[in-house]
GROMACS .gro file of C-alpha atoms in nm:
model
  297
    1MET     CA    1  -2.864   1.179   0.803
    2PRO     CA    2  -2.915   1.333   0.458
    3GLU     CA    3  -2.715   1.639   0.575
    4ILE     CA    4  -2.427   1.415   0.687
    5THR     CA    5  -2.437   1.227   0.354
    6SER     CA    6  -2.442   1.561   0.155
    7ARG     CA    7  -2.137   1.663   0.348
    8LEU     CA    8  -1.954   1.350   0.272
    9CYS     CA    9  -2.031   1.384  -0.088
   10LEU     CA   10  -1.918   1.746  -0.104
   11SER     CA   11  -1.603   1.653   0.092
   12SER     CA   12  -1.524   1.363  -0.152
   13LEU     CA   13  -1.569   1.599  -0.447
   14SER     CA   14  -1.360   1.871  -0.286
   15LEU     CA   15  -1.086   1.615  -0.199
   16ALA     CA   16  -1.096   1.471  -0.544
   17THR     CA   17  -1.049   1.813  -0.696
   18GLY     CA   18  -0.765   1.898  -0.462
   19LEU     CA   19  -0.586   1.578  -0.536
   20LEU     CA   20  -0.631   1.628  -0.903
   21ALA     CA   21  -0.477   1.976  -0.879
   22LEU     CA   22  -0.171   1.834  -0.685
   23SER     CA   23  -0.112   1.562  -0.939
   24LEU     CA   24  -0.124   1.812  -1.222
   25ALA     CA   25   0.105   2.049  -1.045
   26ALA     CA   26   0.376   1.779  -0.993
   27PRO     CA   27   0.418   1.609  -1.343
   28LEU     CA   28   0.770   1.495  -1.245
   29ARG     CA   29   0.655   1.270  -0.964
   30ALA     CA   30   0.762   0.912  -1.035
   31GLU     CA   31   0.433   0.753  -0.930
   32PRO     CA   32   0.106   0.924  -0.831
   33VAL     CA   33  -0.034   0.846  -0.491
   34PHE     CA   34  -0.387   0.791  -0.635
   35GLU     CA   35  -0.518   0.636  -0.952
   36LYS     CA   36  -0.843   0.811  -1.062
   37THR     CA   37  -1.120   0.760  -1.308
   38GLY     CA   38  -1.439   0.933  -1.391
   39TRP     CA   39  -1.531   1.305  -1.401
   40ILE     CA   40  -1.677   1.599  -1.206
   41GLY     CA   41  -1.887   1.876  -1.335
   42LEU     CA   42  -2.071   2.203  -1.253
   43GLY     CA   43  -2.383   2.244  -1.456
   44ALA     CA   44  -2.752   2.347  -1.496
   45ALA     CA   45  -3.045   2.159  -1.642
   46SER     CA   46  -3.410   2.233  -1.719
   47GLY     CA   47  -3.696   1.992  -1.642
   48GLN     CA   48  -3.530   1.883  -1.318
   49ASP     CA   49  -3.602   1.941  -0.945
   50GLU     CA   50  -3.260   2.107  -0.905
   51GLU     CA   51  -3.171   2.344  -1.182
   52PHE     CA   52  -2.803   2.384  -1.075
   53TRP     CA   53  -2.585   2.098  -0.976
   54LEU     CA   54  -2.233   1.998  -0.873
   55GLY     CA   55  -2.153   1.632  -0.908
   56GLY     CA   56  -2.011   1.358  -1.129
   57ASP     CA   57  -1.901   1.000  -1.135
   58THR     CA   58  -1.562   0.950  -0.966
   59SER     CA   59  -1.346   0.667  -0.830
   60TRP     CA   60  -1.010   0.712  -0.654
   61ALA     CA   61  -0.782   0.446  -0.518
   62THR     CA   62  -0.427   0.430  -0.378
   63THR     CA   63  -0.164   0.288  -0.597
   64GLY     CA   64   0.076  -0.003  -0.527
   65ASP     CA   65   0.021  -0.343  -0.366
   66GLY     CA   66  -0.095  -0.392  -0.010
   67LEU     CA   67  -0.317  -0.184   0.215
   68GLY     CA   68  -0.478   0.133   0.078
   69LEU     CA   69  -0.798   0.336   0.045
   70SER     CA   70  -1.065   0.390  -0.215
   71PHE     CA   71  -1.343   0.643  -0.226
   72GLY     CA   72  -1.571   0.817  -0.481
   73GLY     CA   73  -1.914   0.928  -0.558
   74PHE     CA   74  -2.195   0.919  -0.813
   75GLY     CA   75  -2.464   1.176  -0.847
   76THR     CA   76  -2.506   1.547  -0.737
   77VAL     CA   77  -2.441   1.720  -0.409
   78GLY     CA   78  -2.763   1.723  -0.214
   79ARG     CA   79  -3.020   1.445  -0.198
   80ASP     CA   80  -2.940   1.264  -0.525
   81HIS     CA   81  -2.594   1.097  -0.476
   82GLU     CA   82  -2.417   0.793  -0.346
   83THR     CA   83  -2.071   0.804  -0.190
   84TYR     CA   84  -1.823   0.522  -0.165
   85ALA     CA   85  -1.535   0.467   0.079
   86ALA     CA   86  -1.344   0.146   0.167
   87LEU     CA   87  -1.029   0.005   0.317
   88THR     CA   88  -0.852  -0.193   0.037
   89TYR     CA   89  -0.587  -0.454  -0.013
   90SER     CA   90  -0.434  -0.455  -0.363
   91LEU     CA   91  -0.289  -0.781  -0.504
   92SER     CA   92  -0.008  -0.822  -0.733
   93ASP     CA   93  -0.242  -0.958  -1.014
   94GLY     CA   94  -0.416  -0.611  -1.028
   95ASN     CA   95  -0.727  -0.725  -0.830
   96ARG     CA   96  -0.841  -0.547  -0.513
   97ILE     CA   97  -1.027  -0.647  -0.206
   98ALA     CA   98  -1.241  -0.361  -0.051
   99LEU     CA   99  -1.413  -0.352   0.287
  100GLY     CA  100  -1.653  -0.066   0.392
  101ASN     CA  101  -1.890   0.069   0.134
  102PRO     CA  102  -1.724  -0.013  -0.204
  103ARG     CA  103  -1.903   0.050  -0.529
  104PRO     CA  104  -2.122  -0.259  -0.608
  105ALA     CA  105  -1.998  -0.488  -0.880
  106PHE     CA  106  -2.328  -0.437  -1.063
  107ASP     CA  107  -2.241  -0.075  -1.120
  108LEU     CA  108  -1.893  -0.134  -1.249
  109PHE     CA  109  -2.003  -0.276  -1.581
  110ALA     CA  110  -2.256  -0.207  -1.853
  111ARG     CA  111  -2.341   0.137  -1.704
  112PRO     CA  112  -2.624   0.326  -1.858
  113GLN     CA  113  -2.475   0.569  -2.115
  114ILE     CA  114  -2.739   0.833  -2.017
  115SER     CA  115  -2.532   0.914  -1.710
  116ASP     CA  116  -2.258   1.050  -1.937
  117VAL     CA  117  -2.492   1.258  -2.136
  118LEU     CA  118  -2.727   1.422  -1.887
  119LEU     CA  119  -2.652   1.327  -1.527
  120PRO     CA  120  -2.967   1.479  -1.366
  121GLU     CA  121  -3.192   1.282  -1.608
  122ALA     CA  122  -2.994   0.964  -1.537
  123LEU     CA  123  -3.047   1.009  -1.160
  124SER     CA  124  -3.427   1.047  -1.204
  125ARG     CA  125  -3.415   0.708  -1.392
  126SER     CA  126  -3.191   0.536  -1.141
  127ALA     CA  127  -3.416   0.225  -1.138
  128THR     CA  128  -3.302   0.152  -1.489
  129GLY     CA  129  -2.963  -0.013  -1.516
  130PHE     CA  130  -2.826   0.072  -1.178
  131SER     CA  131  -2.769  -0.144  -0.868
  132ARG     CA  132  -3.057  -0.187  -0.610
  133LEU     CA  133  -2.806  -0.022  -0.370
  134THR     CA  134  -2.768   0.287  -0.590
  135ASP     CA  135  -3.142   0.318  -0.660
  136GLY     CA  136  -3.223   0.267  -0.296
  137THR     CA  137  -2.977   0.533  -0.175
  138LEU     CA  138  -3.119   0.786  -0.426
  139THR     CA  139  -3.480   0.716  -0.344
  140LYS     CA  140  -3.505   0.610   0.017
  141ASN     CA  141  -3.412   0.763   0.346
  142ASP     CA  142  -3.137   0.614   0.562
  143TYR     CA  143  -3.046   0.354   0.303
  144LEU     CA  144  -2.686   0.302   0.405
  145PRO     CA  145  -2.520  -0.005   0.255
  146TYR     CA  146  -2.188  -0.158   0.377
  147GLY     CA  147  -2.006  -0.465   0.248
  148LEU     CA  148  -1.704  -0.598   0.062
  149SER     CA  149  -1.591  -0.647  -0.302
  150TYR     CA  150  -1.326  -0.823  -0.492
  151GLY     CA  151  -1.211  -0.776  -0.849
  152GLY     CA  152  -1.056  -0.561  -1.112
  153ALA     CA  153  -1.098  -0.420  -1.461
  154GLU     CA  154  -1.236  -0.743  -1.611
  155MET     CA  155  -1.440  -0.890  -1.336
  156ALA     CA  156  -1.574  -0.811  -0.996
  157VAL     CA  157  -1.814  -0.959  -0.724
  158SER     CA  158  -1.963  -0.785  -0.418
  159LEU     CA  159  -2.176  -0.837  -0.116
  160HIS     CA  160  -2.355  -0.561   0.069
  161TYR     CA  161  -2.597  -0.534   0.354
  162VAL     CA  162  -2.848  -0.243   0.432
  163GLU     CA  163  -2.924  -0.278   0.811
  164ASP     CA  164  -3.226  -0.041   0.830
  165TYR     CA  165  -3.401  -0.223   0.552
  166ASP     CA  166  -3.277  -0.584   0.615
  167VAL     CA  167  -3.161  -0.608   0.252
  168THR     CA  168  -2.867  -0.819   0.127
  169VAL     CA  169  -2.734  -0.760  -0.221
  170LEU     CA  170  -2.499  -1.002  -0.403
  171SER     CA  171  -2.375  -0.884  -0.742
  172ALA     CA  172  -2.117  -0.986  -1.008
  173GLY     CA  173  -2.004  -0.846  -1.337
  174GLY     CA  174  -1.755  -0.887  -1.613
  175SER     CA  175  -1.614  -0.751  -1.938
  176TRP     CA  176  -1.464  -0.938  -2.228
  177ALA     CA  177  -1.392  -0.893  -2.607
  178LEU     CA  178  -1.571  -1.093  -2.873
  179ASN     CA  179  -1.452  -1.034  -3.223
  180ASN     CA  180  -1.509  -0.664  -3.286
  181TRP     CA  181  -1.731  -0.621  -2.986
  182ARG     CA  182  -1.669  -0.524  -2.625
  183LEU     CA  183  -1.933  -0.701  -2.408
  184GLU     CA  184  -2.010  -0.623  -2.052
  185SER     CA  185  -2.270  -0.802  -1.832
  186ALA     CA  186  -2.378  -0.799  -1.459
  187VAL     CA  187  -2.629  -0.970  -1.246
  188GLU     CA  188  -2.750  -0.882  -0.896
  189LEU     CA  189  -2.949  -1.088  -0.647
  190VAL     CA  190  -3.148  -0.907  -0.378
  191GLU     CA  191  -3.280  -1.059  -0.062
  192GLY     CA  192  -3.517  -0.856   0.163
  193ASP     CA  193  -3.900  -0.880   0.180
  194GLY     CA  194  -3.864  -1.126  -0.099
  195ARG     CA  195  -3.615  -1.238  -0.355
  196ALA     CA  196  -3.556  -1.041  -0.680
  197ALA     CA  197  -3.290  -0.987  -0.941
  198ASN     CA  198  -3.142  -0.727  -1.170
  199ALA     CA  199  -2.944  -0.807  -1.481
  200LYS     CA  200  -2.806  -0.631  -1.784
  201LEU     CA  201  -2.605  -0.687  -2.098
  202GLN     CA  202  -2.425  -0.423  -2.304
  203GLY     CA  203  -2.218  -0.438  -2.633
  204SER     CA  204  -2.006  -0.168  -2.790
  205VAL     CA  205  -1.859  -0.175  -3.146
  206ALA     CA  206  -1.683   0.064  -3.371
  207LEU     CA  207  -1.921   0.184  -3.637
  208GLY     CA  208  -1.816   0.440  -3.898
  209PRO     CA  209  -1.635   0.728  -3.731
  210GLY     CA  210  -1.774   0.653  -3.385
  211THR     CA  211  -1.887   0.387  -3.135
  212PHE     CA  212  -2.230   0.230  -3.108
  213THR     CA  213  -2.344   0.095  -2.763
  214GLY     CA  214  -2.652  -0.105  -2.709
  215SER     CA  215  -2.784  -0.214  -2.373
  216LEU     CA  216  -3.050  -0.430  -2.227
  217PHE     CA  217  -3.165  -0.382  -1.869
  218TYR     CA  218  -3.371  -0.625  -1.650
  219ASN     CA  219  -3.488  -0.420  -1.341
  220GLU     CA  220  -3.704  -0.658  -1.136
  221ALA     CA  221  -3.535  -0.584  -0.799
  222ASN     CA  222  -3.578  -0.206  -0.862
  223ASP     CA  223  -3.946  -0.260  -0.931
  224ALA     CA  224  -3.909  -0.114  -1.275
  225PRO     CA  225  -3.979  -0.234  -1.626
  226GLY     CA  226  -3.707  -0.374  -1.854
  227ALA     CA  227  -3.564  -0.128  -2.093
  228VAL     CA  228  -3.333  -0.093  -2.399
  229GLU     CA  229  -3.081   0.198  -2.449
  230MET     CA  230  -2.899   0.270  -2.766
  231ALA     CA  231  -2.626   0.539  -2.805
  232TYR     CA  232  -2.395   0.642  -3.073
  233ARG     CA  233  -2.093   0.864  -2.999
  234HIS     CA  234  -1.886   1.013  -3.282
  235PRO     CA  235  -1.655   1.311  -3.351
  236LEU     CA  236  -1.804   1.601  -3.549
  237ASN     CA  237  -1.457   1.760  -3.580
  238ASP     CA  238  -1.138   1.790  -3.377
  239ARG     CA  239  -1.313   1.993  -3.103
  240ILE     CA  240  -1.664   1.857  -3.088
  241ALA     CA  241  -1.807   1.504  -3.028
  242LEU     CA  242  -2.179   1.423  -3.050
  243THR     CA  243  -2.391   1.149  -2.882
  244GLU     CA  244  -2.735   1.050  -2.987
  245LEU     CA  245  -2.924   0.840  -2.726
  246VAL     CA  246  -3.255   0.680  -2.688
  247SER     CA  247  -3.370   0.487  -2.376
  248VAL     CA  248  -3.712   0.315  -2.389
  249PRO     CA  249  -3.892   0.088  -2.128
  250PHE     CA  250  -4.048  -0.214  -2.279
  251GLU     CA  251  -4.371  -0.194  -2.087
  252ALA     CA  252  -4.417   0.177  -2.110
  253PRO     CA  253  -4.243   0.313  -2.419
  254GLU     CA  254  -4.416   0.646  -2.375
  255ASP     CA  255  -4.194   0.699  -2.071
  256GLY     CA  256  -3.877   0.686  -2.287
  257VAL     CA  257  -3.618   0.952  -2.333
  258ALA     CA  258  -3.427   1.082  -2.631
  259LEU     CA  259  -3.118   1.303  -2.599
  260LEU     CA  260  -2.852   1.470  -2.816
  261GLY     CA  261  -2.536   1.555  -2.634
  262ALA     CA  262  -2.237   1.754  -2.743
  263ASN     CA  263  -1.890   1.762  -2.581
  264VAL     CA  264  -1.698   2.077  -2.674
  265TYR     CA  265  -1.335   2.012  -2.576
  266LEU     CA  266  -1.147   2.309  -2.419
  267ARG     CA  267  -0.805   2.274  -2.277
  268GLY     CA  268  -0.657   1.951  -2.146
  269SER     CA  269  -0.922   1.731  -2.002
  270ALA     CA  270  -1.191   2.011  -1.964
  271SER     CA  271  -1.503   2.034  -2.177
  272LEU     CA  272  -1.826   2.213  -2.215
  273ASP     CA  273  -2.108   1.952  -2.227
  274LEU     CA  274  -2.440   2.048  -2.393
  275SER     CA  275  -2.746   1.839  -2.412
  276ALA     CA  276  -3.107   1.871  -2.527
  277GLY     CA  277  -3.388   1.623  -2.573
  278TYR     CA  278  -3.734   1.493  -2.463
  279SER     CA  279  -3.847   1.291  -2.168
  280GLY     CA  280  -4.184   1.113  -2.182
  281GLY     CA  281  -4.418   1.063  -1.884
  282ALA     CA  282  -4.774   1.040  -1.763
  283ASP     CA  283  -4.812   1.421  -1.782
  284GLY     CA  284  -4.732   1.428  -2.149
  285GLY     CA  285  -4.352   1.461  -2.136
  286ASP     CA  286  -4.103   1.743  -2.095
  287GLY     CA  287  -3.834   1.908  -2.291
  288LEU     CA  288  -3.485   1.864  -2.149
  289ALA     CA  289  -3.180   2.093  -2.182
  290GLY     CA  290  -2.848   2.100  -1.995
  291ALA     CA  291  -2.503   2.261  -1.993
  292ALA     CA  292  -2.201   2.178  -1.773
  293LEU     CA  293  -1.836   2.246  -1.735
  294ARG     CA  294  -1.667   1.908  -1.698
  295LEU     CA  295  -1.328   1.784  -1.600
  296ASP     CA  296  -1.239   1.426  -1.685
  297PHE     CA  297  -0.972   1.229  -1.503
   0.00000   0.00000   0.00000
């Protein structure tokens, strides 16, 4: 089953790359077939099980009202990834109904910023701030969710079931503006061997030349301690943007991580992403370093 899943992820990334190339090659087309968000990258990282990786965080969906398709992925080709695919029905108000394995609503809002700075480290910390479905897929064998979702850019709800583990996951999330802040929140209820919940709250505000983002994560259903994450992203000049990030578990601050990321913009939506930092742990911690070529959609 891991081999099949890996092939699905690789196929999704290859299809995404091909569709992006077609859309760039035909700028005069009146309306694209797919709307796309996210990014893909090819990189290397130290301090990780896999030194080289191909992956990203992508979402693709057909445009227009009525029946359509959506697909995407999060993670790296190999063991550490989750793929999404669903039959959709788009409504005239911009919301969408999806049936299959849509991305859980919990992962659509208040996403941990670390996944945008050093993806392999974010995957190793999937219990913090990610859905029980995502963490389960990344850490367990044959963890295959299916379900349905409804929502759009401002709110979403989803219901998933994992047959081999007899787990049901109901999640909801939303985003709204409050004065100068953009607030995002999500909650997730998990029914399996027992009942548990995940929850998170994130706020972003313009601060000086950049944007500050603060997040609180409650990770009971993932059997992980609560954590706080703070990130500040700001331009250094016209070609380089920096991100300083700290993520610290409340009950085990020695297991926290500190990162400095740099996005060096190349041509169009391509960039060279560099990162360095420190990850704590029971063995005394490790230095982290990464570099990736990245293409944003």
